[in-house]
Coordinates of C-alpha atoms in Angstrom, one line a residue:
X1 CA 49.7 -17.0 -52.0
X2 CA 50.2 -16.8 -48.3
X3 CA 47.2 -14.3 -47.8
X4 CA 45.0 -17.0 -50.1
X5 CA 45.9 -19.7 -47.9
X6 CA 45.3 -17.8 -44.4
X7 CA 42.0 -16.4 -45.9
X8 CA 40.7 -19.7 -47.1
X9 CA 42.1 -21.3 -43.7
X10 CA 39.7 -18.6 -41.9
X11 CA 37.0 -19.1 -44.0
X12 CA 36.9 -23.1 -43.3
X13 CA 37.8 -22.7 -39.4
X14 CA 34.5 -20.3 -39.3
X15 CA 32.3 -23.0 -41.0
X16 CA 33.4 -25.6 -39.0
X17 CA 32.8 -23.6 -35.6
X18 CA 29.5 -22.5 -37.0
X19 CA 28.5 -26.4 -37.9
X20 CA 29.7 -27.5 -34.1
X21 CA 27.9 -26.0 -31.3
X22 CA 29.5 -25.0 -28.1
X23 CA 31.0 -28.0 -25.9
X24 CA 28.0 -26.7 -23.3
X25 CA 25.6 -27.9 -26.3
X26 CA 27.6 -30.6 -27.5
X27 CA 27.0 -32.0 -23.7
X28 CA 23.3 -31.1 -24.0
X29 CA 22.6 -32.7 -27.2
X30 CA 24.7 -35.9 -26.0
X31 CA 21.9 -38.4 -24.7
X32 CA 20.2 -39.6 -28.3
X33 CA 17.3 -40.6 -26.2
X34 CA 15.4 -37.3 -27.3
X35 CA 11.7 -37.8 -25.5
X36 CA 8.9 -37.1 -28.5
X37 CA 5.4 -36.2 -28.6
X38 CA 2.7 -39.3 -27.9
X39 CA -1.0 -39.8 -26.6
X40 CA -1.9 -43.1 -24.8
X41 CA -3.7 -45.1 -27.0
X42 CA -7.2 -45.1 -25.3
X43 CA -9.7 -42.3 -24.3
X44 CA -8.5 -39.8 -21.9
X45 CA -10.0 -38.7 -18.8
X46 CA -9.7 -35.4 -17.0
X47 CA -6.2 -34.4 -16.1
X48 CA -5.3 -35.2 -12.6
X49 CA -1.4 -34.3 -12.3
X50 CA 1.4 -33.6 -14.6
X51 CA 4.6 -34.8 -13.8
X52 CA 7.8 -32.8 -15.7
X53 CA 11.2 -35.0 -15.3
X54 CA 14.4 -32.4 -15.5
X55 CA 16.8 -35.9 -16.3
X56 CA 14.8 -36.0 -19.6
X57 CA 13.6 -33.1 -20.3
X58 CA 9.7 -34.3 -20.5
X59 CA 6.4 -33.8 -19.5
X60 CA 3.7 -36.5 -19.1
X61 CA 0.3 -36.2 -18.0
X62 CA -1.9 -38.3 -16.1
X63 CA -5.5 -39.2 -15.6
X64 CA -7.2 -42.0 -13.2
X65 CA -6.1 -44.4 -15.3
X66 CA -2.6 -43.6 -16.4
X67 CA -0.5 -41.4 -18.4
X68 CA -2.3 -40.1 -22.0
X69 CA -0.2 -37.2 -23.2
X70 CA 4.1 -37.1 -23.3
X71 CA 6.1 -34.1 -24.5
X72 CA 9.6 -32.5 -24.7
X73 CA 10.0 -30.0 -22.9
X74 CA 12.6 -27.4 -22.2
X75 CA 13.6 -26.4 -18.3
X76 CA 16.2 -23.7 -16.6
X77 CA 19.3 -23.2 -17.9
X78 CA 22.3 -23.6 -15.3
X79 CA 22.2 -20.7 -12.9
X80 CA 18.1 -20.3 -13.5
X81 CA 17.1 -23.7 -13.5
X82 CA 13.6 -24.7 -13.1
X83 CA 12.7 -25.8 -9.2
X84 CA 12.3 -29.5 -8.3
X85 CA 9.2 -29.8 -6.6
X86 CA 5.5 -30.1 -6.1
X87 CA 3.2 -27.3 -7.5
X88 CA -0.4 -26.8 -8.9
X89 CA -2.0 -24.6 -11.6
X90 CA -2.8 -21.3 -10.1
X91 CA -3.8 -19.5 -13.1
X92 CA -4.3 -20.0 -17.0
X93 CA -3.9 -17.5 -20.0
X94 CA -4.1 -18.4 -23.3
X95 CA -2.2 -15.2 -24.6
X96 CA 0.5 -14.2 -21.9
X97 CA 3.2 -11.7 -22.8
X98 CA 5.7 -12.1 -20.1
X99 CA 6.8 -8.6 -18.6
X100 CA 10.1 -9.8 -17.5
X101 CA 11.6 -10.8 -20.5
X102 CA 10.5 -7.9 -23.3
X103 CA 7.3 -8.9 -23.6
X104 CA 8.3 -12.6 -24.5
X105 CA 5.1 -14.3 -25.8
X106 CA 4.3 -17.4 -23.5
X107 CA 0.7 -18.9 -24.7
X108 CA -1.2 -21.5 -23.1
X109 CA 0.7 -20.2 -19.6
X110 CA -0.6 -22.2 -17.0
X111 CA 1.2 -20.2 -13.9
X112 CA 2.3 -22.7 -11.0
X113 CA 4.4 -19.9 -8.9
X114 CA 3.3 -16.1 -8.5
X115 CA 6.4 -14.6 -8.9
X116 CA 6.8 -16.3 -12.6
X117 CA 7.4 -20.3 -12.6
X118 CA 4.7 -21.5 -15.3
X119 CA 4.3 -23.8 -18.0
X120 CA 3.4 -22.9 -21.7
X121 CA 4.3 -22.9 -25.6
X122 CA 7.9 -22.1 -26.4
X123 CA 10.8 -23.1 -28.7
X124 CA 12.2 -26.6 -28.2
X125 CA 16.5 -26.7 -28.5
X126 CA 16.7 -29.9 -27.4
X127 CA 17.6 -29.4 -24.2
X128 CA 17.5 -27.0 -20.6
X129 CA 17.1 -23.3 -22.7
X130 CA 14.3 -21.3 -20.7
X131 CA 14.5 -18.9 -17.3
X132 CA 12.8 -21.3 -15.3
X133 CA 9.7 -21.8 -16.7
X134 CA 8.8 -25.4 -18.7
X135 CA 8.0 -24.7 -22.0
X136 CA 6.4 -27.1 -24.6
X137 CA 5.6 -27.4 -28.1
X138 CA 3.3 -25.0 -29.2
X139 CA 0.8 -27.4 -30.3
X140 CA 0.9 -29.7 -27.4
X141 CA 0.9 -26.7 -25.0
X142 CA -2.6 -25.6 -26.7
X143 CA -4.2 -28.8 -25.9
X144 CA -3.0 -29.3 -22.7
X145 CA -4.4 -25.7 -21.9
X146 CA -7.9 -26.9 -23.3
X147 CA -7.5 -30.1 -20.7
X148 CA -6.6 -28.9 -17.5
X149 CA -8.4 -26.7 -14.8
X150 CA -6.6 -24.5 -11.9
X151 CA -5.4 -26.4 -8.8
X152 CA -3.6 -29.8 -11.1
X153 CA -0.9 -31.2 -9.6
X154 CA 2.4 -30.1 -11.0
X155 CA 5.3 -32.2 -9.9
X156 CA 8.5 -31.4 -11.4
X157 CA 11.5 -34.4 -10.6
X158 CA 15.0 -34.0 -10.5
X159 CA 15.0 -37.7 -12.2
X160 CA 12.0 -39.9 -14.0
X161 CA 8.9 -40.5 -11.8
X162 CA 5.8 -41.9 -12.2
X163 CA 3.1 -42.4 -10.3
X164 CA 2.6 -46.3 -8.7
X165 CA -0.6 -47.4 -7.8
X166 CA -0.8 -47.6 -3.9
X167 CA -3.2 -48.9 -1.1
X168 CA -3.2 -48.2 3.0
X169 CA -5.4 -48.1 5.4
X170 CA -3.7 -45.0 7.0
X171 CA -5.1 -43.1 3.7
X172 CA -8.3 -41.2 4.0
X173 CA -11.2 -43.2 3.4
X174 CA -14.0 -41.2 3.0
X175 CA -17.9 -41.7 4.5
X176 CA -20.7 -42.4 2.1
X177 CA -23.0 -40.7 4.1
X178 CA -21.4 -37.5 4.7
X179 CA -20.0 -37.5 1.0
X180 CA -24.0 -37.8 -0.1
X181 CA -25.0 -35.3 2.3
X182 CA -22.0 -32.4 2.1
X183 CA -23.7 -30.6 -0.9
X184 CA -27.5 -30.5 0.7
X185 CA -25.8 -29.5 3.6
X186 CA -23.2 -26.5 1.9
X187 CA -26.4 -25.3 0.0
X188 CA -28.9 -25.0 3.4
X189 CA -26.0 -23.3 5.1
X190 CA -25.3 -20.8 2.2
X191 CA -28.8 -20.2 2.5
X192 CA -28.6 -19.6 6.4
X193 CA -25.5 -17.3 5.4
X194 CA -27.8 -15.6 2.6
X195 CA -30.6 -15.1 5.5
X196 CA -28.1 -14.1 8.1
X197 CA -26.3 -11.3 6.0
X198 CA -29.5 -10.6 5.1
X199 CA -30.5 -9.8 8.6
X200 CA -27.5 -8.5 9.7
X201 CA -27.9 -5.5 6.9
X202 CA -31.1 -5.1 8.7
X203 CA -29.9 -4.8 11.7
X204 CA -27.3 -2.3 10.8
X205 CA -30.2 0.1 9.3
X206 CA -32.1 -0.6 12.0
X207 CA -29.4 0.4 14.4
X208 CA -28.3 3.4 11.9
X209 CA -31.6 4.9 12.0
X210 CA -32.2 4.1 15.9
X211 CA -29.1 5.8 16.9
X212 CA -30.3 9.0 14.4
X213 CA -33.5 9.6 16.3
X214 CA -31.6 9.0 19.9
X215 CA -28.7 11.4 18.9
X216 CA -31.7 14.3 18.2
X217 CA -33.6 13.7 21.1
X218 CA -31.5 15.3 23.5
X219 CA -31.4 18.5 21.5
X220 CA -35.9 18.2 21.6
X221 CA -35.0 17.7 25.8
X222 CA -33.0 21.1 26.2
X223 CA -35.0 23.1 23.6
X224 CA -38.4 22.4 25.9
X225 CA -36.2 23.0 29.0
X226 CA -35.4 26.8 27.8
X227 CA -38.9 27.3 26.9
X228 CA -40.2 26.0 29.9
X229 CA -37.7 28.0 32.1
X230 CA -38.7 30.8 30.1
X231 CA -42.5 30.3 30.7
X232 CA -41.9 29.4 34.6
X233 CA -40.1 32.7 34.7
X234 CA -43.0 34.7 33.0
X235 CA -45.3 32.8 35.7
X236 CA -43.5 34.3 38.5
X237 CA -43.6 37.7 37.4
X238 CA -47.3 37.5 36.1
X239 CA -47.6 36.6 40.1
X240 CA -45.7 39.4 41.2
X241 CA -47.2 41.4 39.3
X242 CA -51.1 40.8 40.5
X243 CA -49.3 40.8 44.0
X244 CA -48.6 44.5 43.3
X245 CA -51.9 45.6 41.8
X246 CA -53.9 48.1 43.4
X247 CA -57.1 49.3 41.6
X248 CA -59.5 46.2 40.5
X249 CA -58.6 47.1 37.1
X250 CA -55.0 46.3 37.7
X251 CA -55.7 42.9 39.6
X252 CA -58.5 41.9 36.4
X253 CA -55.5 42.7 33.5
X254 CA -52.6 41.1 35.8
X255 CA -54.7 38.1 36.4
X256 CA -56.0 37.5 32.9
X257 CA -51.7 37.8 32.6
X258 CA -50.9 35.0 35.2
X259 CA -53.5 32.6 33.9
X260 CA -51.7 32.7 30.7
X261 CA -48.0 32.2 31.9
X262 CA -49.6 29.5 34.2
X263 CA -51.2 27.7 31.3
X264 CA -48.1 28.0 29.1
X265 CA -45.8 26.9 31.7
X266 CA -48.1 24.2 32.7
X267 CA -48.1 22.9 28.8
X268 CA -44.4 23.3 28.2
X269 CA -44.0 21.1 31.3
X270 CA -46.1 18.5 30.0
X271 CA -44.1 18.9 26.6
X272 CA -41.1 18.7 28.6
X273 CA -41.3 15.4 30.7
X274 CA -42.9 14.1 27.4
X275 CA -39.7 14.5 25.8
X276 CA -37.7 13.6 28.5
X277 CA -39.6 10.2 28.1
X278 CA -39.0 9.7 24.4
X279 CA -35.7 11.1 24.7
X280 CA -35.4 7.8 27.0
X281 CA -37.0 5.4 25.2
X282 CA -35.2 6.2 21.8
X283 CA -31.6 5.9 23.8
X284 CA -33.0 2.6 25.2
X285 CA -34.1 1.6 21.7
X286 CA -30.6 2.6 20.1
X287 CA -29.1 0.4 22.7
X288 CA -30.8 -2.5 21.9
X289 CA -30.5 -2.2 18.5
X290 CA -27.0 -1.7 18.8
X291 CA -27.1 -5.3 21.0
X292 CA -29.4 -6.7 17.6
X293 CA -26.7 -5.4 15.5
X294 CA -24.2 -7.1 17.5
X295 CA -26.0 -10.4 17.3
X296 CA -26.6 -10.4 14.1
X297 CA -22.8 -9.8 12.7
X298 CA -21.8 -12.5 15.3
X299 CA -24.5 -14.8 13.4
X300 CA -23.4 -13.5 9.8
X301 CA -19.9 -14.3 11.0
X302 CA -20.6 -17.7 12.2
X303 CA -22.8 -18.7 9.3
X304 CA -20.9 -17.3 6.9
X305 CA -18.0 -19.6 8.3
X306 CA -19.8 -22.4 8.5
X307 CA -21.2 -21.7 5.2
X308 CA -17.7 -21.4 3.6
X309 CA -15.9 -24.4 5.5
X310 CA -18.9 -26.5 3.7
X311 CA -18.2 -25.4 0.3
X312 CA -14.9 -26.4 1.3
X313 CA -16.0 -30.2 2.0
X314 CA -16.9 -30.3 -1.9
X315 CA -13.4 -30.0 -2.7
X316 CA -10.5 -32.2 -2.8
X317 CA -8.6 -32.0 0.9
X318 CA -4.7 -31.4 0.0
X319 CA -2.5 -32.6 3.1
X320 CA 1.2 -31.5 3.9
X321 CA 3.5 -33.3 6.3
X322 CA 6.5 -31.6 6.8
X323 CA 9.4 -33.3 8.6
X324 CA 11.4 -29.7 8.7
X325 CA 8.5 -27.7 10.7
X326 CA 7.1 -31.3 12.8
X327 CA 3.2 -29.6 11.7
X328 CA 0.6 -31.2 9.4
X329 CA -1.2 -28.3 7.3
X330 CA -4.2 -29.0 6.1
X331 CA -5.8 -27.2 2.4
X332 CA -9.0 -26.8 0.6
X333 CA -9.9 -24.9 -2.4
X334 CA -6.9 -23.1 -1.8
X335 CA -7.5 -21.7 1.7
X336 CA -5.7 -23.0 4.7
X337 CA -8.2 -25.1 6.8
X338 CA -5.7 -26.5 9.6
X339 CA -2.0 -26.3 11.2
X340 CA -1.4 -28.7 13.7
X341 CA 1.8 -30.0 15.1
X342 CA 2.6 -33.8 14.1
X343 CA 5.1 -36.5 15.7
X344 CA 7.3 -38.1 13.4
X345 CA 9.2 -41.4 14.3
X346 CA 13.0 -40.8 14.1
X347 CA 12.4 -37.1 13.3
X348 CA 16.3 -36.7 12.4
X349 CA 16.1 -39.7 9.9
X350 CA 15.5 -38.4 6.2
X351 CA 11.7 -39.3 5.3
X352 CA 12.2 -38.3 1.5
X353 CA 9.3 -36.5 -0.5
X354 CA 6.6 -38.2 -1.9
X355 CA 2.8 -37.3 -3.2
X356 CA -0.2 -39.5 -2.4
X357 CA -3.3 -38.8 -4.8
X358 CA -6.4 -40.4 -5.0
X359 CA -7.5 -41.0 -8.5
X360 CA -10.8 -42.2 -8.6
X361 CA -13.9 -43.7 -6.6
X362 CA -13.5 -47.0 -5.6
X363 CA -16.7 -49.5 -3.7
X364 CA -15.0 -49.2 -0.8
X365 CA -13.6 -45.7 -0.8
X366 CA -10.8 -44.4 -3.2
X367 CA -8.2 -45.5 -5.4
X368 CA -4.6 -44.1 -4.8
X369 CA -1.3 -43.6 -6.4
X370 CA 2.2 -42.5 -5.0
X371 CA 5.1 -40.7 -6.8
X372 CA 8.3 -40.4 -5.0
X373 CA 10.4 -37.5 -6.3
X374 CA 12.9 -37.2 -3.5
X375 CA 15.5 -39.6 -1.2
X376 CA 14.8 -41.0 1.7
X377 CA 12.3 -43.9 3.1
X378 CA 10.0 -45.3 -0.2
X379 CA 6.6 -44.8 -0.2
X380 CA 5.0 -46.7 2.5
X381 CA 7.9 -46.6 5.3
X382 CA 7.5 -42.7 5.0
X383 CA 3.6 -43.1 5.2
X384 CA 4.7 -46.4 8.6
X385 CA 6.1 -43.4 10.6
X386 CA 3.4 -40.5 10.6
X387 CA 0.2 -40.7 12.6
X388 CA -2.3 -38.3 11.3
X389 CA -4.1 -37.1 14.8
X390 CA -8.1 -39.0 14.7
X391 CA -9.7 -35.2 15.4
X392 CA -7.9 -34.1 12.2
X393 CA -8.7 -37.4 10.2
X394 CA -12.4 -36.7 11.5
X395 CA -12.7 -33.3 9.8
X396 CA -11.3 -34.0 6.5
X397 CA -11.3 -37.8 5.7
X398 CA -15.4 -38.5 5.8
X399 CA -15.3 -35.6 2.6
X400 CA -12.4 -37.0 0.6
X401 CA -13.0 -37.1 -2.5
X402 CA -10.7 -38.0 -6.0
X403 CA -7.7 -35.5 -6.7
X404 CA -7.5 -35.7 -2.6
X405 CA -3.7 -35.8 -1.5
X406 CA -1.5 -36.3 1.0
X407 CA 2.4 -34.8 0.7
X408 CA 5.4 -36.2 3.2
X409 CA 8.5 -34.3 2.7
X410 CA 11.8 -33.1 4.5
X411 CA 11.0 -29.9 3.2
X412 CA 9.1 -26.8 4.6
X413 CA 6.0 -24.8 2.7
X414 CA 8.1 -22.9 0.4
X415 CA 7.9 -18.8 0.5
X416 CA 6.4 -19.1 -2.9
X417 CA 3.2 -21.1 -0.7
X418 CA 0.3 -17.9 0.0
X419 CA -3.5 -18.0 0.1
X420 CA -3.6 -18.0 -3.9
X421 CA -1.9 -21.3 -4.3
X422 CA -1.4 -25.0 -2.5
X423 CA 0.7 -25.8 -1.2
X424 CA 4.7 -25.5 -2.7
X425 CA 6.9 -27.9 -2.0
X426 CA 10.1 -27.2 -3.0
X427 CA 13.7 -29.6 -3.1
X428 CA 16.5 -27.7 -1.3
X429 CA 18.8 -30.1 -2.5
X430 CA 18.4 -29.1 -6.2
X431 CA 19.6 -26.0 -7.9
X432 CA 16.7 -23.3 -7.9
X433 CA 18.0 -20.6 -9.8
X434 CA 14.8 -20.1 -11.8
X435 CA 13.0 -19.6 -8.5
X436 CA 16.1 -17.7 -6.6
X437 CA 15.9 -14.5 -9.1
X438 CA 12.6 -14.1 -8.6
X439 CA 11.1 -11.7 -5.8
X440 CA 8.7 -14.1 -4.1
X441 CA 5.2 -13.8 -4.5
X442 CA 4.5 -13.7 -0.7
X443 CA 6.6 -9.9 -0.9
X444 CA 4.4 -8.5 -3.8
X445 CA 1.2 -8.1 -2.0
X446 CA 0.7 -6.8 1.7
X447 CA -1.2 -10.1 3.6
X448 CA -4.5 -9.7 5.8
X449 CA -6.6 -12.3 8.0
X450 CA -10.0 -12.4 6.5
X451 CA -11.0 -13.5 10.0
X452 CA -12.1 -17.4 8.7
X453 CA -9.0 -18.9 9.2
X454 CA -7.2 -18.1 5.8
X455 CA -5.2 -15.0 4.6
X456 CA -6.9 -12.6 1.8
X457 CA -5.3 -9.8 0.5
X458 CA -6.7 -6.5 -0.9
X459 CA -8.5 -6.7 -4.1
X460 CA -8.1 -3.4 -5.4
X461 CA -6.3 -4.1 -8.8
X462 CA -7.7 -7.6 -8.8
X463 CA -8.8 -9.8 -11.7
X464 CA -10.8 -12.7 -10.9
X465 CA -10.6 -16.2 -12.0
X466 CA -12.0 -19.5 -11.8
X467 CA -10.6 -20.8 -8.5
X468 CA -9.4 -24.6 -8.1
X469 CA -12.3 -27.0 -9.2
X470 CA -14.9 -24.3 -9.9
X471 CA -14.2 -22.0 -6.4
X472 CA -13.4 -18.4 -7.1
X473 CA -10.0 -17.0 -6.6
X474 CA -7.9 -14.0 -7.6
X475 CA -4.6 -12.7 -8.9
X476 CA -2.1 -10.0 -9.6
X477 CA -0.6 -9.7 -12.7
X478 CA 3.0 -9.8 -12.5
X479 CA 5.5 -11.1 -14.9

C-alpha cells in the first residue's frame, strides 16, 4: 500500500513539474501583453529602419510615413543577450545555416554584425530564447527579407522607441542644384576615370616596352665597340705591315690589306657612334615614358578618387557624433568619407543616444524623424549643443538625400564598426553577452588602406554582394 501511494505520489509530482515551467520561465511568460503579428492598414513604402524593443520583445518596421509591419520576436538569453544599439543590414541570405551552432538553419538572415548578430526566421517561446541574434516568425521573417535592401537601419532598444517626427534647421538641408547635378556629374567623372585608367595602361605598356629596347641597347653599344677595337687593331697591323714590305709585290698585297681594315674599321665606327646615339635616345625615351607613366597613375589616382567620392554623393550621408571620442565621422555607401574632431558643450554632461533620419523629400528640403534609444538630453537639447563644422556641412549637406542620418551618442564606434558596415553604435550600459562571445569582426580579416580614404581588405575568398543602396560590397562568411 505504502509503495502504491509513493509511486502514485511520484507520478503526480512529475506531471505537475512537467505542466509548470521553470520559475525563470514562469518570470518570462509573466507580462500577458504578448506583442502579435500586424501590417499598418495602408500601402507600404520602402523600408527605411527597423526598430526591435528588448522590453517587449518586438520588432516594427518603418517607412516615410510610419510603421507598417509589427512582430514578436525573440532576443539573447541572460548571459548572451542581444546588444542595445544602432546597426544596419550588411548582408542578406535567404538559406543561412549558421556554423556556430551545428548548422542551425536561420532563413531570411539579414546579418547586422560580422562576427554573427543578425536577424531572421526562428522559433518563437514567448520570450528572450536565442544566442544573440533576433529571430522572427518564419513567415514574417520571409517578407521582411523580400522588403528590405542592405544598409537599413537596425535599432535595437533596451525599452519601446519609436521614431517622432522632428524639424531643425541645424539638420542637413540639401541643395537643389547640386542634388540635380551629382549624377551627370558621378557619370562624366567615371568616364574621365574610365579614360584615365585607360591611359594609364597605356602608359605602363608604353613604358614596359621603352624600358625593353633601352635595357638592350647597351649590349648593341659594347658589341660594336669589340668589333671596332678588333677592326682598329687589324688597321694598325695592315699598316705595319705595308711599312715592312720590300718588293712592290709585297707593298701591292699589304696595301690591298690595309684598305680593307681601313674601310672596315671606318664602318664599324660609323656603326658604333650610331649606336651610341640610339643607345641614348632609347634611355632618354624610357625616361620619359617612365615620367608619362608617372603622370598618368597620378591622374588614374586622382580621377579614380574623384570618380568614387561622386558615386558617393548618390548615397545617403550617415553622420556619427560621439561624445566618448569628441570626433564627428562621416559615412557613405559604407566607406569612411571624414573624421574630424568636434566640440561638444558640457562634454562631461551625458548627451544620451539618439538617431536622426530623414524620411522623405520635402519642398523645402527633407522630412526628418528622431528615435531616442538611450538617457541623457532629449532630442533637440542633444542636437542645441553640437556644432557640425560649415567646411564639413559644405561637403555632405548640399547631396543629402532621404535615409540620410545623423547619430549623437555617449558612445564610441564599436569594434564590431569596419569598412563592410556603418556605423555600430553600441549601449555599454546594457548587457552584451550576445556580442561579448563573439570574436569581433574587425580580428577576422587583416585590414589595408586602399589609398582613397577607406580601409579594404583582401578579396581572396571573397563573395560579392549588393552593397548599401545598389553600391557593391563584399563579405566573409563566418558564422
Amino acid at each position: 500500500m505504502t509503495n502504491r501511494f509513493t509511486i502514485a505520489t511520484l507520478a503526480a509530482t512529475a506531471v505537475l513539474m512537467a505542466l509548470t515551467p521553470p520559475a525563470d520561465a514562469a518570470a518570462k511568460h509573466a507580462n500577458p501583453a504578448h506583442p502579435v503579428e500586424a501590417t499598418a492598414p495602408r500601402d507600404a513604402g520602402a523600408p527605411i529602419m527597423a526598430i526591435v524593443s528588448i522590453k517587449s520583445q518586438q520588432v516594427t518596421i518603418y517607412d516615410a510615413d510610419g510603421w507598417i509591419l509589427r512582430a514578436p520576436v525573440s532576443t539573447g538569453i541572460k548571459g548572451r543577450e542581444t546588444p542595445a544599439g544602432i546597426f544596419s543590414v550588411v548582408e542578406k541570405d535567404k538559406d543561412h545555416h549558421s556554423n556556430l551552432y551545428d548548422d542551425a538553419w536561420m532563413p531570411n538572415m539579414e546579418r547586422i554584425t560580422w562576427s554573427g548578430i543578425a536577424l531572421h526566421g526562428g522559433p518563437l517561446p514567448g520570450y528572450a530564447a536565442s544566442h544573440g541574434c533576433i529571430r522572427m516568425p518564419y513567415s514574417f521573417a520571409e517578407d521582411l527579407f523580400g522588403k528590405t535592401q542592405i544598409g537599413m537601419r537596425v535599432i535595437i532598444a533596451p525599452n519601446d522607441a519609436e521614431p517622432v517626427a522632428f524639424s531643425d534647421p541645424k539638420l542637413f538641408a540639401p541643395n537643389a542644384d547640386a542634388l540635380a547635378a551629382a549624377p551627370a556629374r558621378a557619370d562624366t567623372l567615371a568616364r574621365e576615370a574610365s579614360d584615365a585608367a585607360k591611359a594609364a595602361d597605356e602608359a605602363k605598356a608604353a613604358a614596359t616596352a621603352a624600358a625593353r629596347e633601352a635595357a638592350a641597347a647597351p649590349a648593341a653599344v659594347r658589341k660594336l665597340e669589340l668589333l671596332k677595337t678588333r677592326a682598329d687593331a687589324e688597321l694598325a697591323f695592315a699598316e705595319k705591315l705595308l711599312a715592312a714590305a720590300k718588293t712592290d709585290q709585297d707593298k701591292a698585297r699589304a696595301e690591298d690589306t690595309r684598305q680593307k681594315a681601313s674601310a672596315n674599321a671606318a664602318d664599324l665606327g660609323t656603326q658604333f657612334e650610331a649606336a651610341k646615339a640610339d643607345a641614348k635616345a632609347k634611355l632618354d625615351a624610357a625616361a620619359a615614358a617612365k615620367d608619362a607613366l608617372k603622370a598618368a597613375e597620378a591622374k588614374r589616382t586622382d580621377t579614380a578618387a574623384a570618380a568614387h567620392d561622386a558615386k558617393l554623393a548618390l548615397e545617403p550621408v550617415s553622420v556619427f557624433i560621439s561624445r566618448a571620442t569628441k570626433k564627428l565621422y562621416v559615412r557613405r555607401g559604407f566607406a569612411s568619407t571624414i573624421e574630424v574632431p568636434i566640440t561638444i558643450r558640457d562634454p562631461d554632461k551625458p548627451i544620451g543616444t539618439h538617431i536622426f533620419t530623414a524620411v522623405a523629400r520635402t519642398d523645402t528640403g527633407l522630412r526628418w524623424t528622431a528615435v531616442t534609444i538611450d538617457n541623457g538630453d532629449d532630442a533637440k537639447d542633444a542636437l542645441d549643443r553640437i556644432t557640425i563644422p560649415q567646411d564639413v556641412l559644405d561637403r555632405i549637406a548640399p547631396t543629402a538625400a532621404p535615409r540620410s542620418s545623423l547619430i549623437i551618442s555617449d558612445e564610441p564606434p564599436n569594434r564590431e564598426q569596419n569598412y563592410r558596415t556603418e556605423f555600430v553604435v553600441v549601449l555599454n550600459n546594457q548587457p552584451q553577452g550576445g556580442l561579448a562571445i563573439r570574436k569581433p569582426a574587425s580580428d577576422m580579416v587583416a585590414g589595408r588602406n586602399d589609398g582613397y580614404g577607406y580601409y579594404g581588405y583582401g578579396y581572396g575568398n571573397a563573395r560579392q554582394y549588393g552593397g548599401p543602396y545598389g553600391g557593391t560590397s563584399y563579405y566573409y562568411p563566418r558564422w
